[in-house]
């Protein structure tokens, strides 16, 4: 059984179609990286998985449960899904340890001692055990994002969703977050990752999905998608992303305002 099974997914905002018939499955233990230009629907796809966005039509199953069923207990499903956003969304008035324990205690009803024990274990996983008593404002952006990952992991998710987790970081801080994600992949965590980090996708992904215009244009193993893409749209995107200094004047002119 697939961890995620998406069939015929459409999503429109008013008259604007954003997703136009997505079919996608993620198997247990897979790391699926979704790449593509801005505005292609990547983040909307991710947010539909746990109904942060309500699909216009289509079905989504997570762990065998249809989350698009109106009778679905979505809160119960969300307890099994960890999500890490572009922004860290930490509580500034709480310490790192308190940020990692609050949902455990309120949602999972764990005791303070148990929540603290699990928080320590997961802060160790992301290399921040020594920062447990610090406040978010005392941390770098990369450290704050690692705390956000620890907070998600502390809920014992079966699936992790990452929505461009490094896009808000200074370049020198990106590596520490990607290192944590590499570790999770090595542990066998099922992950659906929207990312602009092509090197990470090439190195860590089990499968790469290229989206453009609200559809899946191409997908396959990283070596195939990056090394020998089949679709012209994929080739053009990768050329612009991987070799930005070699974009032709013709391509630049195509984007100039008329």
Coordinates of C-alpha atoms in Angstrom, one line a residue:
X1 CA 0.0 0.0 0.0
X2 CA 1.3 3.4 -1.0
X3 CA 1.9 5.9 1.8
X4 CA 0.5 8.6 -0.5
X5 CA -1.8 7.9 -3.4
X6 CA -3.1 10.9 -5.4
X7 CA -5.5 10.4 -8.3
X8 CA -7.0 13.0 -10.7
X9 CA -6.1 15.9 -8.3
X10 CA -7.4 19.3 -9.5
X11 CA -7.1 22.6 -7.5
X12 CA -8.3 26.0 -8.6
X13 CA -8.2 29.3 -6.8
X14 CA -11.3 31.1 -8.2
X15 CA -11.0 30.8 -12.0
X16 CA -7.2 30.1 -11.8
X17 CA -6.4 26.4 -12.3
X18 CA -3.3 25.5 -10.2
X19 CA -3.3 21.7 -10.3
X20 CA -4.7 20.1 -13.4
X21 CA -5.0 16.3 -13.0
X22 CA -2.2 15.1 -10.8
X23 CA -1.6 11.4 -10.4
X24 CA 1.2 10.6 -8.0
X25 CA 2.1 7.8 -5.5
X26 CA 4.7 7.7 -2.8
X27 CA 5.8 4.3 -1.5
X28 CA 6.9 3.6 2.1
X29 CA 10.6 4.6 2.5
X30 CA 10.7 6.7 -0.7
X31 CA 12.1 10.2 -0.8
X32 CA 10.3 12.0 -3.6
X33 CA 11.6 15.4 -4.6
X34 CA 9.3 17.7 -6.5
X35 CA 11.0 20.3 -8.6
X36 CA 9.9 22.9 -11.1
X37 CA 9.6 26.6 -11.7
X38 CA 7.8 29.0 -9.3
X39 CA 4.1 28.9 -9.8
X40 CA 4.0 25.4 -11.1
X41 CA 1.8 24.1 -8.3
X42 CA 4.4 22.3 -6.2
X43 CA 3.6 23.8 -2.8
X44 CA -0.2 23.6 -3.5
X45 CA 0.2 19.9 -4.2
X46 CA 2.0 19.4 -0.9
X47 CA -0.6 21.3 1.0
X48 CA -3.4 19.3 -0.5
X49 CA -1.9 16.1 1.0
X50 CA -2.9 17.1 4.5
X51 CA -5.8 19.3 3.4
X52 CA -4.2 22.6 4.3
X53 CA -5.7 23.3 0.8
X54 CA -8.9 21.7 -0.1
X55 CA -8.8 20.0 -3.6
X56 CA -11.3 21.1 -6.2
X57 CA -11.7 17.4 -7.3
X58 CA -9.8 14.2 -7.2
X59 CA -8.8 11.8 -4.4
X60 CA -5.9 11.6 -1.9
X61 CA -5.2 8.6 0.3
X62 CA -2.6 8.9 3.1
X63 CA -1.7 5.6 4.8
X64 CA -4.8 4.0 3.2
X65 CA -7.2 6.7 4.5
X66 CA -9.0 8.9 2.0
X67 CA -8.4 12.4 3.3
X68 CA -10.6 13.9 0.6
X69 CA -13.6 12.0 2.1
X70 CA -15.8 14.5 3.8
X71 CA -16.2 12.1 6.7
X72 CA -12.5 11.7 7.2
X73 CA -11.1 12.6 10.6
X74 CA -8.3 14.8 9.2
X75 CA -6.9 15.6 12.6
X76 CA -6.2 12.0 13.2
X77 CA -4.5 11.7 9.8
X78 CA -2.4 14.8 10.5
X79 CA -1.0 13.3 13.6
X80 CA 0.8 10.9 11.4
X81 CA 2.2 13.6 9.1
X82 CA 5.0 15.9 9.9
X83 CA 5.2 19.1 7.9
X84 CA 8.1 21.6 7.7
X85 CA 7.4 24.9 6.0
X86 CA 9.5 27.6 4.4
X87 CA 9.1 29.7 7.6
X88 CA 9.9 28.1 10.9
X89 CA 6.7 29.0 12.7
X90 CA 8.3 28.6 16.2
X91 CA 6.7 30.2 19.3
X92 CA 9.1 33.1 20.1
X93 CA 8.1 33.1 23.8
X94 CA 8.8 29.4 24.3
X95 CA 12.2 27.8 24.6
X96 CA 13.4 25.3 22.1
X97 CA 12.4 22.4 24.4
X98 CA 9.0 23.9 25.0
X99 CA 8.5 24.3 21.2
X100 CA 9.2 20.6 20.7
X101 CA 7.0 19.4 23.6
X102 CA 3.9 21.6 23.4
X103 CA 2.2 19.6 20.6
X104 CA 3.2 16.3 22.2
X105 CA 1.5 17.3 25.4
X106 CA -1.6 18.9 24.0
X107 CA -2.3 16.6 21.0
X108 CA -0.7 13.3 22.0
X109 CA -1.4 13.8 25.8
X110 CA 2.1 12.8 26.8
X111 CA 3.3 13.5 30.2
X112 CA 5.8 16.4 30.7
X113 CA 8.6 13.9 31.5
X114 CA 7.9 11.7 28.4
X115 CA 7.6 14.8 26.1
X116 CA 10.9 16.1 27.4
X117 CA 12.6 12.8 26.9
X118 CA 11.3 12.6 23.3
X119 CA 12.2 16.2 22.7
X120 CA 15.8 15.5 23.8
X121 CA 16.1 12.5 21.5
X122 CA 14.9 14.5 18.5
X123 CA 17.0 17.6 19.3
X124 CA 20.0 15.2 19.4
X125 CA 18.9 13.9 15.9
X126 CA 19.1 17.4 14.5
X127 CA 22.3 18.3 16.4
X128 CA 20.7 20.9 18.8
X129 CA 20.5 19.2 22.2
X130 CA 22.6 21.9 23.7
X131 CA 20.2 24.6 22.6
X132 CA 17.1 23.1 24.4
X133 CA 17.0 26.1 26.9
X134 CA 17.5 28.8 24.2
X135 CA 14.8 30.9 22.6
X136 CA 14.2 31.1 18.8
X137 CA 15.6 34.6 18.6
X138 CA 18.9 33.3 20.0
X139 CA 19.2 30.9 17.1
X140 CA 20.3 31.2 13.5
X141 CA 17.8 30.6 10.7
X142 CA 19.3 27.2 10.0
X143 CA 19.0 26.2 13.7
X144 CA 15.4 27.4 13.9
X145 CA 14.5 25.2 10.9
X146 CA 16.3 22.2 12.5
X147 CA 14.2 22.8 15.6
X148 CA 11.1 22.8 13.4
X149 CA 12.2 19.5 12.0
X150 CA 12.7 18.1 15.6
X151 CA 9.3 19.3 16.5
X152 CA 7.7 17.5 13.6
X153 CA 9.7 14.3 14.4
X154 CA 8.7 14.3 18.0
X155 CA 5.1 13.5 16.9
X156 CA 6.3 10.1 15.5
X157 CA 5.2 10.8 11.9
X158 CA 4.9 8.1 9.3
X159 CA 5.4 10.7 6.6
X160 CA 7.3 14.0 6.4
X161 CA 6.3 16.8 4.0
X162 CA 8.9 19.5 3.3
X163 CA 7.8 22.7 1.6
X164 CA 11.1 24.4 0.3
X165 CA 12.6 24.1 3.8
X166 CA 15.8 26.0 2.9
X167 CA 14.3 28.8 0.8
X168 CA 14.2 31.3 3.6
X169 CA 17.8 30.6 4.7
X170 CA 21.1 32.4 4.0
X171 CA 23.1 30.2 1.6
X172 CA 25.7 29.3 4.2
X173 CA 23.0 27.8 6.5
X174 CA 21.3 25.6 3.9
X175 CA 23.8 22.7 4.3
X176 CA 23.0 22.1 7.9
X177 CA 19.3 21.6 7.2
X178 CA 19.9 19.4 4.2
X179 CA 22.3 17.3 6.3
X180 CA 19.5 16.6 8.7
X181 CA 17.2 15.6 5.8
X182 CA 19.8 13.3 4.4
X183 CA 20.0 11.6 7.8
X184 CA 16.2 11.1 7.8
X185 CA 16.3 9.6 4.3
X186 CA 19.1 7.2 5.4
X187 CA 16.9 6.2 8.3
X188 CA 14.1 5.2 5.9
X189 CA 11.7 8.1 6.6
X190 CA 9.1 8.5 3.8
X191 CA 9.5 12.0 2.5
X192 CA 7.8 14.3 -0.1
X193 CA 10.0 17.3 -0.6
X194 CA 9.4 20.4 -2.6
X195 CA 12.8 21.9 -3.2
X196 CA 15.0 24.1 -5.4
X197 CA 18.1 22.3 -4.1
X198 CA 19.0 20.3 -7.2
X199 CA 22.1 18.8 -5.8
X200 CA 20.0 17.4 -2.8
X201 CA 17.4 16.0 -5.2
X202 CA 20.0 14.4 -7.3
X203 CA 21.8 12.9 -4.4
X204 CA 19.1 11.9 -2.0
X205 CA 15.8 11.4 -3.9
X206 CA 14.5 7.9 -4.8
X207 CA 12.5 9.7 -7.5
X208 CA 12.3 13.2 -8.9
X209 CA 9.0 14.7 -10.1
X210 CA 9.2 17.7 -12.4
X211 CA 6.1 19.9 -12.4
X212 CA 5.1 22.7 -14.7
X213 CA 1.8 24.4 -15.4
X214 CA 0.0 22.4 -12.7
X215 CA 0.8 19.0 -14.2
X216 CA 3.5 16.3 -13.7
X217 CA 5.6 16.7 -16.9
X218 CA 8.1 14.0 -16.1
X219 CA 9.2 11.7 -13.2
X220 CA 11.8 9.1 -12.7
X221 CA 15.1 8.2 -10.9
X222 CA 17.4 11.3 -10.4
X223 CA 20.0 9.9 -12.8
X224 CA 17.4 9.8 -15.6
X225 CA 15.6 13.1 -14.9
X226 CA 18.8 15.0 -14.5
X227 CA 21.1 13.1 -16.8
X228 CA 18.7 12.3 -19.7
X229 CA 15.4 14.1 -19.4
X230 CA 12.8 13.1 -22.0
X231 CA 10.6 16.2 -22.1
X232 CA 11.7 19.5 -23.7
X233 CA 10.2 21.5 -20.8
X234 CA 12.3 19.5 -18.3
X235 CA 15.4 20.1 -20.4
X236 CA 14.8 23.8 -20.6
X237 CA 14.2 24.1 -16.8
X238 CA 17.3 22.1 -15.9
X239 CA 19.4 24.1 -18.3
X240 CA 18.3 27.4 -16.7
X241 CA 18.7 26.1 -13.2
X242 CA 21.9 24.1 -13.5
X243 CA 23.7 26.5 -15.9
X244 CA 22.3 29.9 -15.2
X245 CA 25.3 31.8 -16.6
X246 CA 24.8 30.1 -20.0
X247 CA 21.2 31.1 -20.5
X248 CA 21.0 32.5 -24.0
X249 CA 20.1 36.1 -25.0
X250 CA 17.1 34.6 -26.9
X251 CA 15.8 33.0 -23.6
X252 CA 16.3 36.3 -21.7
X253 CA 14.5 38.2 -24.5
X254 CA 11.6 35.8 -24.3
X255 CA 10.9 37.1 -20.7
X256 CA 11.3 40.8 -21.4
X257 CA 8.1 42.8 -21.1
X258 CA 6.6 43.8 -24.4

